[in-house]
PDB file of C-alpha atoms and ligand atoms in Angstrom:
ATOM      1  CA  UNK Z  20     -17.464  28.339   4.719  1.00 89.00           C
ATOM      2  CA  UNK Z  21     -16.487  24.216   4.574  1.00 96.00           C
ATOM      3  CA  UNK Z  22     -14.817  24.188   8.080  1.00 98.00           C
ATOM      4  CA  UNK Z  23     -12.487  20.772   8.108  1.00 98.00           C
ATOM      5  CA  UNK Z  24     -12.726  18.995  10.760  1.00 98.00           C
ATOM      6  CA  UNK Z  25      -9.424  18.191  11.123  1.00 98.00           C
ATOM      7  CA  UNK Z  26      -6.642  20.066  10.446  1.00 98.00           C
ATOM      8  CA  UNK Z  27      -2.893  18.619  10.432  1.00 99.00           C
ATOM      9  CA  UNK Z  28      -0.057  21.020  10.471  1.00 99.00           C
ATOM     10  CA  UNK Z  29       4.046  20.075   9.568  1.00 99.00           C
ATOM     11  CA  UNK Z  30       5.254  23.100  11.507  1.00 98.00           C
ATOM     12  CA  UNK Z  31       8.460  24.075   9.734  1.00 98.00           C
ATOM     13  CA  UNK Z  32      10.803  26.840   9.228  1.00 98.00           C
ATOM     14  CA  UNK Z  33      11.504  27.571  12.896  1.00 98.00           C
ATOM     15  CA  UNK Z  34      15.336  28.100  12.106  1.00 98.00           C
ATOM     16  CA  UNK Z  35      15.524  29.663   8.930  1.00 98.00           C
ATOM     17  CA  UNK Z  36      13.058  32.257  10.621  1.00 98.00           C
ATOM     18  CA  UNK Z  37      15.299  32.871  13.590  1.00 98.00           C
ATOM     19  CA  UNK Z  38      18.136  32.837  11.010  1.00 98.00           C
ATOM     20  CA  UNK Z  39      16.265  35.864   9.096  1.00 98.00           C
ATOM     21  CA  UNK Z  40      16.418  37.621  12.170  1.00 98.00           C
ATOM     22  CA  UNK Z  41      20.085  36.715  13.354  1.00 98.00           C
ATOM     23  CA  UNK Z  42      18.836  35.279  16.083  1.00 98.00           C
ATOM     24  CA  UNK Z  43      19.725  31.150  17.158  1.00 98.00           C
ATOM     25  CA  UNK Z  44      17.845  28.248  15.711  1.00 98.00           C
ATOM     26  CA  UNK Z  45      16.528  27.739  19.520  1.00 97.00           C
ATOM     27  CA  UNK Z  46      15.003  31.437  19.564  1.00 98.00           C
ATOM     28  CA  UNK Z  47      12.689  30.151  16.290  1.00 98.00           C
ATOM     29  CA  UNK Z  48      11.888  26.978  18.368  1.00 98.00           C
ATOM     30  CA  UNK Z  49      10.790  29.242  21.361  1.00 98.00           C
ATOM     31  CA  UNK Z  50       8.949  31.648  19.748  1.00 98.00           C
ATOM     32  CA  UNK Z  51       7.304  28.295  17.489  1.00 98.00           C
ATOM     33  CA  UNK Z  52       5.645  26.995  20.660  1.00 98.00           C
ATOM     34  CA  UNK Z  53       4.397  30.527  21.509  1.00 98.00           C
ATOM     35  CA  UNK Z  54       2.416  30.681  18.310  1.00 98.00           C
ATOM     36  CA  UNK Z  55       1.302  26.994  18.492  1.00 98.00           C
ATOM     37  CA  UNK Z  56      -0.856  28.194  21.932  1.00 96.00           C
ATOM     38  CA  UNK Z  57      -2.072  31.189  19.616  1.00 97.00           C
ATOM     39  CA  UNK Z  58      -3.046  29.072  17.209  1.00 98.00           C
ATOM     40  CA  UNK Z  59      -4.661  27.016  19.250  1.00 96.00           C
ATOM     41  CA  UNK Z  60      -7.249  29.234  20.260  1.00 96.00           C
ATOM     42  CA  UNK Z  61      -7.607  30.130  16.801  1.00 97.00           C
ATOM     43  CA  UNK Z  62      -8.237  26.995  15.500  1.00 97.00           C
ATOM     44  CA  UNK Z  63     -11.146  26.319  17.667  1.00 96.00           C
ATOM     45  CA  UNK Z  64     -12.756  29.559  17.308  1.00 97.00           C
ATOM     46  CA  UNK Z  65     -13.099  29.284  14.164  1.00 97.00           C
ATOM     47  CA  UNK Z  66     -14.771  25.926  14.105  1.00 97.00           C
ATOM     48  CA  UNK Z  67     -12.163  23.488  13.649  1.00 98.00           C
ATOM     49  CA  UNK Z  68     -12.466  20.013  15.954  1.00 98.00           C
ATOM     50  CA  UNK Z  69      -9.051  18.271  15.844  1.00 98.00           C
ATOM     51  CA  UNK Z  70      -5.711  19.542  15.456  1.00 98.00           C
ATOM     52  CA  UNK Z  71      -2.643  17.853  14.943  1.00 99.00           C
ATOM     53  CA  UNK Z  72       0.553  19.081  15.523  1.00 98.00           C
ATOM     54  CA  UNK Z  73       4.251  18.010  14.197  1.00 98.00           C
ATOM     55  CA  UNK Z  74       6.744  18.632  17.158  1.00 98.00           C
ATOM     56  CA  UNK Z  75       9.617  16.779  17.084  1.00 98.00           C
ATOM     57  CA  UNK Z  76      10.187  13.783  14.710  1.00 98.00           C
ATOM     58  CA  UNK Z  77      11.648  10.130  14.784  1.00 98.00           C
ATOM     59  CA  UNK Z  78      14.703  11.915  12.135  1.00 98.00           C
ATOM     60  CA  UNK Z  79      14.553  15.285  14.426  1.00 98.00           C
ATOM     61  CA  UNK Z  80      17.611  13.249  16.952  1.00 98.00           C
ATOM     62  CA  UNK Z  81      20.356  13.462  13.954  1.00 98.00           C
ATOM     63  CA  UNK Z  82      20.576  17.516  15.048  1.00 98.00           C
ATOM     64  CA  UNK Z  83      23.371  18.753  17.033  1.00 98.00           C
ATOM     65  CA  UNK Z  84      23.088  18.226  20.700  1.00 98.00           C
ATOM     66  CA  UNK Z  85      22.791  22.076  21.310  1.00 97.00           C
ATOM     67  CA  UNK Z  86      19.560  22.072  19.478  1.00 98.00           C
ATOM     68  CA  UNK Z  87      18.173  18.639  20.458  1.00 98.00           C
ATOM     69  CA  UNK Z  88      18.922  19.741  24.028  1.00 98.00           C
ATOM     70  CA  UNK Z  89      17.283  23.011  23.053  1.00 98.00           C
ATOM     71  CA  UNK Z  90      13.942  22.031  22.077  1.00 98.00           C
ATOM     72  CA  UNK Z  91      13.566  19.270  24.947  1.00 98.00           C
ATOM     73  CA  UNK Z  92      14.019  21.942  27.805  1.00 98.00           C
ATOM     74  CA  UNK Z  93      11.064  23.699  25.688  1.00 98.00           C
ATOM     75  CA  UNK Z  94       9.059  20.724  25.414  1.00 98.00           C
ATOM     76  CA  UNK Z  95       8.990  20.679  29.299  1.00 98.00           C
ATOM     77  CA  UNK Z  96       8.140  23.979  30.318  1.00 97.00           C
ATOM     78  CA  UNK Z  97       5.746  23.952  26.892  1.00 98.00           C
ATOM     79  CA  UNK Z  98       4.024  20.737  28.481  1.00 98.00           C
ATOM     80  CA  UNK Z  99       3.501  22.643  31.620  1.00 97.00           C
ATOM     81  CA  UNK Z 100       1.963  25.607  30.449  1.00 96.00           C
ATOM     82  CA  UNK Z 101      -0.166  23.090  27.755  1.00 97.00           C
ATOM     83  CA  UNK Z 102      -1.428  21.644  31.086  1.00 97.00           C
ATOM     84  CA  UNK Z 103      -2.945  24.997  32.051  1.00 96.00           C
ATOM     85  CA  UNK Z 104      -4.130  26.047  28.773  1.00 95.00           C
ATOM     86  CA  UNK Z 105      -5.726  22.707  27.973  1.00 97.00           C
ATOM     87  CA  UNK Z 106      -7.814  23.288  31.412  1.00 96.00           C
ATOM     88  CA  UNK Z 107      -8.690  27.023  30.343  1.00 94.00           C
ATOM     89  CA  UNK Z 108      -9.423  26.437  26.977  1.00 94.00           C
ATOM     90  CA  UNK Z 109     -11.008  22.741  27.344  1.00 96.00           C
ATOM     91  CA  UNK Z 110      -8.613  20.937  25.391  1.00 98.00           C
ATOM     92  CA  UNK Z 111      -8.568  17.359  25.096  1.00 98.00           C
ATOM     93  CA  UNK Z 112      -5.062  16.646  24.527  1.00 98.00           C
ATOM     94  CA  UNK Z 113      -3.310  13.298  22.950  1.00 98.00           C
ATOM     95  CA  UNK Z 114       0.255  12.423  22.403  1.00 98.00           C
ATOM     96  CA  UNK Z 115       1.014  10.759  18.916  1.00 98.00           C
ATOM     97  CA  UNK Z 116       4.670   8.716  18.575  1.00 98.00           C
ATOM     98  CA  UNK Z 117       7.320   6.424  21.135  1.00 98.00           C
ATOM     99  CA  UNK Z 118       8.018   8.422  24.483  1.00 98.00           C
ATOM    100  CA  UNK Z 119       9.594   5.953  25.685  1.00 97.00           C
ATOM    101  CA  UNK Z 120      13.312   7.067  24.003  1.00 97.00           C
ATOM    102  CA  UNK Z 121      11.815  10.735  25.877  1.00 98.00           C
ATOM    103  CA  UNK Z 122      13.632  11.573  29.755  1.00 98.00           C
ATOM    104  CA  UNK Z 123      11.553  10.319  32.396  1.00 98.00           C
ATOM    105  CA  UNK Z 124      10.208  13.776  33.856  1.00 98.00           C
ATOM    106  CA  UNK Z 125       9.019  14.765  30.311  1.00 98.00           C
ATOM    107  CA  UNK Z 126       7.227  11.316  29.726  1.00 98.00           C
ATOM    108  CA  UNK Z 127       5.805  11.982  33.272  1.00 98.00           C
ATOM    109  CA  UNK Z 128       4.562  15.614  32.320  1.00 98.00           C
ATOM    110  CA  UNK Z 129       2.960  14.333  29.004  1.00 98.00           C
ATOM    111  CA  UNK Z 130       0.945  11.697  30.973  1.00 98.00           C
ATOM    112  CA  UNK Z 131      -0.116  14.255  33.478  1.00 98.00           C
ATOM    113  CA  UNK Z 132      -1.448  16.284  30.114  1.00 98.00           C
ATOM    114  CA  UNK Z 133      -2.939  13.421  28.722  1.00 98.00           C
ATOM    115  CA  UNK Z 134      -4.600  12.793  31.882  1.00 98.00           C
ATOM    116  CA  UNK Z 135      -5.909  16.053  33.320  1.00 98.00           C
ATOM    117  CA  UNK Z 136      -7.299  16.875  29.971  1.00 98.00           C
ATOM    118  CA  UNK Z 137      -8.861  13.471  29.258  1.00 98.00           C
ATOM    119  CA  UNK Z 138     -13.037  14.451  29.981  1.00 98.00           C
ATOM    120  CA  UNK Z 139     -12.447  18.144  28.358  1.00 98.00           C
ATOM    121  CA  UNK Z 140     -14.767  18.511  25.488  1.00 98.00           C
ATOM    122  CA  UNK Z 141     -13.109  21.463  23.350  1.00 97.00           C
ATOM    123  CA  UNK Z 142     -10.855  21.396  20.886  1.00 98.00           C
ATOM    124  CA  UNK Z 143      -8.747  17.521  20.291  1.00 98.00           C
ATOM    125  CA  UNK Z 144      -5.582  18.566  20.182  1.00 98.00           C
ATOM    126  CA  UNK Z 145      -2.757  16.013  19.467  1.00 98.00           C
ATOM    127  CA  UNK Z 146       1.083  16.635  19.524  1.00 98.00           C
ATOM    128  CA  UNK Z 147       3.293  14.232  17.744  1.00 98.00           C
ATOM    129  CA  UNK Z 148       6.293  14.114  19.817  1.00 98.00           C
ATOM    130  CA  UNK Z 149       9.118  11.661  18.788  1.00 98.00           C
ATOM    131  CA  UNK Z 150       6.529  10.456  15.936  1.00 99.00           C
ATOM    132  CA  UNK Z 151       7.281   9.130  12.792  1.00 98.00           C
ATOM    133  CA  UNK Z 152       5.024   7.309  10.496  1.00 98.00           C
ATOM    134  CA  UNK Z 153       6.918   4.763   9.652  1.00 98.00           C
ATOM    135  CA  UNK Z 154       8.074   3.737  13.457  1.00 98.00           C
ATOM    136  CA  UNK Z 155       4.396   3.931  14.245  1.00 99.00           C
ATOM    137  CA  UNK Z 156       3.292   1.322  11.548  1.00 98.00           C
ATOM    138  CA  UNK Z 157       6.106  -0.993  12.780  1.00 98.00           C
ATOM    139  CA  UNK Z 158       5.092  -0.233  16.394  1.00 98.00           C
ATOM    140  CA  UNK Z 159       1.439  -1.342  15.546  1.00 98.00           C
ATOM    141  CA  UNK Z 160       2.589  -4.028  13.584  1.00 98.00           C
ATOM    142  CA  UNK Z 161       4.359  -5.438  16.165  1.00 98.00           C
ATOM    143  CA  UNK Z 162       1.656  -5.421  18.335  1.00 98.00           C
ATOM    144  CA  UNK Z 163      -1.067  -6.861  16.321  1.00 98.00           C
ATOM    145  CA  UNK Z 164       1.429  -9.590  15.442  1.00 98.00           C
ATOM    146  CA  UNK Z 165       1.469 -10.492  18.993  1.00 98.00           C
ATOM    147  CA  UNK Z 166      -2.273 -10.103  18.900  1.00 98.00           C
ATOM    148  CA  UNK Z 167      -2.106 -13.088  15.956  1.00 98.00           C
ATOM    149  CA  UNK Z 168       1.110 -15.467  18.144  1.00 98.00           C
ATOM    150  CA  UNK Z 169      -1.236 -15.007  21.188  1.00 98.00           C
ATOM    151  CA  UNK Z 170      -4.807 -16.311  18.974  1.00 98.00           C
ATOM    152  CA  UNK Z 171      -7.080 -13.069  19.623  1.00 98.00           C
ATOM    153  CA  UNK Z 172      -6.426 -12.277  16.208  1.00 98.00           C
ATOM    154  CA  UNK Z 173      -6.716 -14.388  13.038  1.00 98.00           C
ATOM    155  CA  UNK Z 174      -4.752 -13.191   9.727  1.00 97.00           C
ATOM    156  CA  UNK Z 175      -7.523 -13.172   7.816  1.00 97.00           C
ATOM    157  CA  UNK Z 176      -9.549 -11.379  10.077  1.00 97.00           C
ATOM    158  CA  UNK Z 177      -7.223  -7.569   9.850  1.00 98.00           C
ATOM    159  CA  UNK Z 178      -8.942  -5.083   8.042  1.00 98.00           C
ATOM    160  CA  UNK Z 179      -7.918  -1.663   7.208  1.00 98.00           C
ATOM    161  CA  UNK Z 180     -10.186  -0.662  10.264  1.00 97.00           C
ATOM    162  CA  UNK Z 181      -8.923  -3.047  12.824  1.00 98.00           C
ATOM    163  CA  UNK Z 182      -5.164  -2.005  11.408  1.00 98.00           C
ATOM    164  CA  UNK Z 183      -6.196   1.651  11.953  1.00 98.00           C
ATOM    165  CA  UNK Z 184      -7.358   0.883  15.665  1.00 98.00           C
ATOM    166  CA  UNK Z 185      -3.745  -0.322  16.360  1.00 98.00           C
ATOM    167  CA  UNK Z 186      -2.278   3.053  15.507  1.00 98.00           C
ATOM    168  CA  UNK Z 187      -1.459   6.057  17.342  1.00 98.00           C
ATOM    169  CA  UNK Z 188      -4.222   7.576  16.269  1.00 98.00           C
ATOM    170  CA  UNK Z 189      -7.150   5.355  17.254  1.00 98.00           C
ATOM    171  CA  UNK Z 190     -10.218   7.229  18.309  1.00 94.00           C
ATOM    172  CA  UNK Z 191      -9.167  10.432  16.216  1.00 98.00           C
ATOM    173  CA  UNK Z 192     -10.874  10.547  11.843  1.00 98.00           C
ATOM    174  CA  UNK Z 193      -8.374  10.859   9.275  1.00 98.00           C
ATOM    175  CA  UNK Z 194      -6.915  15.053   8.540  1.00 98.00           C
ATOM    176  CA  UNK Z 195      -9.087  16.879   6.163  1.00 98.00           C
ATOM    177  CA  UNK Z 196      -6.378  19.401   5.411  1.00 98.00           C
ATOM    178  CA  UNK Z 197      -2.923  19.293   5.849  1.00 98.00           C
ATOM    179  CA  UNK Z 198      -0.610  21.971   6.186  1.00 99.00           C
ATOM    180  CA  UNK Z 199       3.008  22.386   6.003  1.00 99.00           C
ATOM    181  CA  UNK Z 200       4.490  25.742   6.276  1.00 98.00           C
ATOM    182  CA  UNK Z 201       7.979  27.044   5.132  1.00 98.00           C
ATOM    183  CA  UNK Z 202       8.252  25.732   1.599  1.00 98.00           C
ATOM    184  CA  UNK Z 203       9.559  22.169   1.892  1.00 98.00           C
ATOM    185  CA  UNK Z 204       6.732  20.330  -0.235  1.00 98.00           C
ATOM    186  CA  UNK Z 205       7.403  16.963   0.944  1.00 98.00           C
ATOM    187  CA  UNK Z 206       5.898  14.919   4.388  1.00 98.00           C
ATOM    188  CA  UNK Z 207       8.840  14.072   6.051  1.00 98.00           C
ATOM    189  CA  UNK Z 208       7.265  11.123   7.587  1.00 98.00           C
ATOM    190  CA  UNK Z 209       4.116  12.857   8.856  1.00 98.00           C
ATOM    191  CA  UNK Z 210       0.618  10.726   9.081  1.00 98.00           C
ATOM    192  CA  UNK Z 211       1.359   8.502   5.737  1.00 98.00           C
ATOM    193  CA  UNK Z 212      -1.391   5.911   6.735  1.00 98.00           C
ATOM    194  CA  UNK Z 213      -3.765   8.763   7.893  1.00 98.00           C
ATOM    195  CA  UNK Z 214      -2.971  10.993   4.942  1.00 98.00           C
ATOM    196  CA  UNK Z 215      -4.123   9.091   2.005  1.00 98.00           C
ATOM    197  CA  UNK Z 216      -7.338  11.158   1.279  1.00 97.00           C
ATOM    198  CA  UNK Z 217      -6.479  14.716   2.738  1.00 98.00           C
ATOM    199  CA  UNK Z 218      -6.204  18.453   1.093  1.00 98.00           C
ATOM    200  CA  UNK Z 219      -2.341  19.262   1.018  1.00 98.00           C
ATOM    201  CA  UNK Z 220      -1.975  23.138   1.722  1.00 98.00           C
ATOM    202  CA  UNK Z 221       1.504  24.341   1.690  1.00 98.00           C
ATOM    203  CA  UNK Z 222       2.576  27.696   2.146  1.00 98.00           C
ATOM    204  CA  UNK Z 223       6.214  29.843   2.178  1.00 98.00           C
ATOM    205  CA  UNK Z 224       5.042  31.475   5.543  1.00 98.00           C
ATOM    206  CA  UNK Z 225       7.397  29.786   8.203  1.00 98.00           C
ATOM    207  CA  UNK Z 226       5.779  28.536  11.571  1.00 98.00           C
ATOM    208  CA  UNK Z 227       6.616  32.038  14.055  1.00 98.00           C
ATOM    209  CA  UNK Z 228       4.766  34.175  11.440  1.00 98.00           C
ATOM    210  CA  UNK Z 229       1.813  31.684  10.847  1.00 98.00           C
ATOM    211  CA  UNK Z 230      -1.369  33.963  12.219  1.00 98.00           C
ATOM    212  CA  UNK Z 231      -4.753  33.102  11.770  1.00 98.00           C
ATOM    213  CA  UNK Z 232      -5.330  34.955   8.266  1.00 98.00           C
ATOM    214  CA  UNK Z 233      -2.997  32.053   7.343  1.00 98.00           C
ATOM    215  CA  UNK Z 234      -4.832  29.242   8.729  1.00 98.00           C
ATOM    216  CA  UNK Z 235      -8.074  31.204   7.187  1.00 98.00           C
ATOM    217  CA  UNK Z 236      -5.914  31.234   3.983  1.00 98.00           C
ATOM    218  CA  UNK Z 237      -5.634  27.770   3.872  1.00 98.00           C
ATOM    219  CA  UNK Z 238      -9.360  27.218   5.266  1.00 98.00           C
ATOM    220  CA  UNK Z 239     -10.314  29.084   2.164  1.00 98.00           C
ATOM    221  CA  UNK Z 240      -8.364  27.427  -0.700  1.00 98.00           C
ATOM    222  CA  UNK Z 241      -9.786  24.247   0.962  1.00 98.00           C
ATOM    223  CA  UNK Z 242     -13.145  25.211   0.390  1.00 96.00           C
ATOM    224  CA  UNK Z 243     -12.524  25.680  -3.789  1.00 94.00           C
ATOM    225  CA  UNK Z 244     -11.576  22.207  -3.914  1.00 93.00           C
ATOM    226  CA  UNK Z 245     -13.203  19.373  -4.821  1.00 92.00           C
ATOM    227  CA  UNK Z 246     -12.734  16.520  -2.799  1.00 92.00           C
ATOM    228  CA  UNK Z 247     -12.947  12.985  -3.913  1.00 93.00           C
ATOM    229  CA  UNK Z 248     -12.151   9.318  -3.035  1.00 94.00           C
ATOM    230  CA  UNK Z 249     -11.560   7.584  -5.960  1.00 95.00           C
ATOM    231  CA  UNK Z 250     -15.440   7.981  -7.538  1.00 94.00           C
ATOM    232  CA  UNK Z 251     -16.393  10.690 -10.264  1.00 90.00           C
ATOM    233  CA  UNK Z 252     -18.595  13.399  -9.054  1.00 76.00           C
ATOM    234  CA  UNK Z 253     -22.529  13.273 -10.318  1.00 72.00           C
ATOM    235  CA  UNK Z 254     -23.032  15.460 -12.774  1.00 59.00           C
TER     236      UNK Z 254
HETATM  237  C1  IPE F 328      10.458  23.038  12.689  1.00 86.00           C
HETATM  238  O1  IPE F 328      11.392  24.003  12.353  1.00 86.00           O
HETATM  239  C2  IPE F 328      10.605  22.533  14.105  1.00 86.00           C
HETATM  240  C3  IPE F 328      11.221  21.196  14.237  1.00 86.00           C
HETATM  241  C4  IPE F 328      11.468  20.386  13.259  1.00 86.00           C
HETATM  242  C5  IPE F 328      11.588  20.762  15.571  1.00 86.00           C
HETATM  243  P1  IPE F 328      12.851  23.598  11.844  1.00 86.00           P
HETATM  244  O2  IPE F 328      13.743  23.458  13.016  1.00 86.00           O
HETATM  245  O3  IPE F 328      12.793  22.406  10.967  1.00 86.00           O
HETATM  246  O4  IPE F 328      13.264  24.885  11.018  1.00 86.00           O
HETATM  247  P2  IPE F 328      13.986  24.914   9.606  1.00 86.00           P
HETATM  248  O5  IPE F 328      13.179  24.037   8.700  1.00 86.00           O
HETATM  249  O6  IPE F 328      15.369  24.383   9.816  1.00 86.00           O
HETATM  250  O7  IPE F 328      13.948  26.340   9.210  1.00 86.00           O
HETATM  251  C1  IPE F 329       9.489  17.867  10.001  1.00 86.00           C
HETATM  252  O1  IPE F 329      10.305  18.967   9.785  1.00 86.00           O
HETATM  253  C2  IPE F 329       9.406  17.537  11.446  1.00 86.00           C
HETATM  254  C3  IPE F 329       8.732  18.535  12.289  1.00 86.00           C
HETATM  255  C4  IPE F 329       8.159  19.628  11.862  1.00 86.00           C
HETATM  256  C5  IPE F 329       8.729  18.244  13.702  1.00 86.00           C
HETATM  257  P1  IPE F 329      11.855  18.812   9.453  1.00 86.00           P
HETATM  258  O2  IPE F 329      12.377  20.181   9.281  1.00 86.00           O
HETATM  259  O3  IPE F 329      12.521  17.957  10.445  1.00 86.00           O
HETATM  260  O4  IPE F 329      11.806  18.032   8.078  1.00 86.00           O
HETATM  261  P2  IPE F 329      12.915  17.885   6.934  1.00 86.00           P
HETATM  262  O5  IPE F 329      14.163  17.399   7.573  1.00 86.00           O
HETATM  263  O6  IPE F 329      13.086  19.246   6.332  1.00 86.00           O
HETATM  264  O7  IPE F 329      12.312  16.923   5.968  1.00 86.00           O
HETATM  265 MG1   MG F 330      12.599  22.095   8.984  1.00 86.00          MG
END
């Protein structure tokens, strides 16, 4: 089997699963991250190189404070533990979106991840964290426009490349397959730029019940398509 190299993943469906089970939205959230370390593992064993995960996005602040409250107390203690798994399983670990609108300790405990796990030569893992596609073309605009006021950069000299090298995710290829479980068949402002040539996969299984016969699933229906880029294949 094709393996892709990279794999993106929209994890959705966290609180319609914990709904399904009358439990609260924060219990889906909880048992989310538990199957995100699962995954993990899985991913790499079966041959995949970088994985990109959806955790919280740019939109994710409009929910109630209970829940926003919620899932940033679980992004701290999930950060810890991602420290220790990162060092067992050899994860090199990057952090896509704006920390900076993140509490102080948290930002801290990402940089410590991002850090510690920098020379690890497993699995790239990368968790988008207050990302949103949009706010990170801005972001990179902005910064290669002060590239251009400050004369290292000429207009006419940005290419798509150069552009690319000013986003988030500089250093990491473009998805081969994305995934977005639970239904919703849109991207909610997930890797626009990055997308443009990848597999969509999506699937009614929401994110706590995802298992690896999923991700093999999608691996699978992956491998029966034919991928192109614009050209006709040779007959
Ligand atoms: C995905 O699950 C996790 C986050 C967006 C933080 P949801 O919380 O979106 O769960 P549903 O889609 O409401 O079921
Ligand atoms: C996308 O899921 C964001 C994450 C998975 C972190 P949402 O559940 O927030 O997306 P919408 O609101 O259904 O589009
Ligand atoms: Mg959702």
């Amino acid at each position: 089997m094709n393996i892709p190299q990279h794999v993106a993943i929209i994890l959705d469906g966290n609180g319609r699963w914990a709904k399904s089970k009358g439990m609260p939205r924060n219990y889906g959230h909880a048992r989310g991250a538990k199957n995100l370390e699962t995954i993990c593992r899985d991913a790499y064993d079966i041959g995949i190189k970088y994985l990109t995960v959806y955790l919280f996005s740019t939109e994710n602040w409009k929910r109630s404070k209970e829940e926003v409250d919620g899932l940033m107390t679980l992004f701290r203690s999930y950060t810890k533990t991602c420290i220790r798994t990162a060092r067992e399983n050899n994860m090199k670990v990057r952090v896509l979106g704006d920390p900076t609108a993140l509490a102080p300790d948290l930002q801290a405990s990402l940089r410590k991840l991002v850090d510690s796990s920098r020379d690890n030569t497993g699995l790239n893992f990368n968790i988008a964290i207050n990302y949103g596609s949009r706010d990170e073309i801005v972001r990179a605009i902005r910064h290669l426009a002060q590239d251009c006021v400050d004369g290292a950069v000429k207009p006419e000299e940005i290419t798509e490349e150069m552009f690319s090298g000013y986003l988030d995710t500089r250093e990491i290829p473009d998805p081969d397959l994305l995934i977005r479980t639970s239904g919703e068949l849109r991207l909610s402002n997930y890797l626009m730029w990055q997308l443009a040539y990848t597999e969509f996969y999506f699937t009614d299984v929401p994110w706590p019940a995802f298992k690896k016969e999923d991700l093999l699933k999608a691996i699978e229906k992956y491998n029966n398509r034919e991928r192109r880029y614009g050209g006709v294949k040779e007959e």
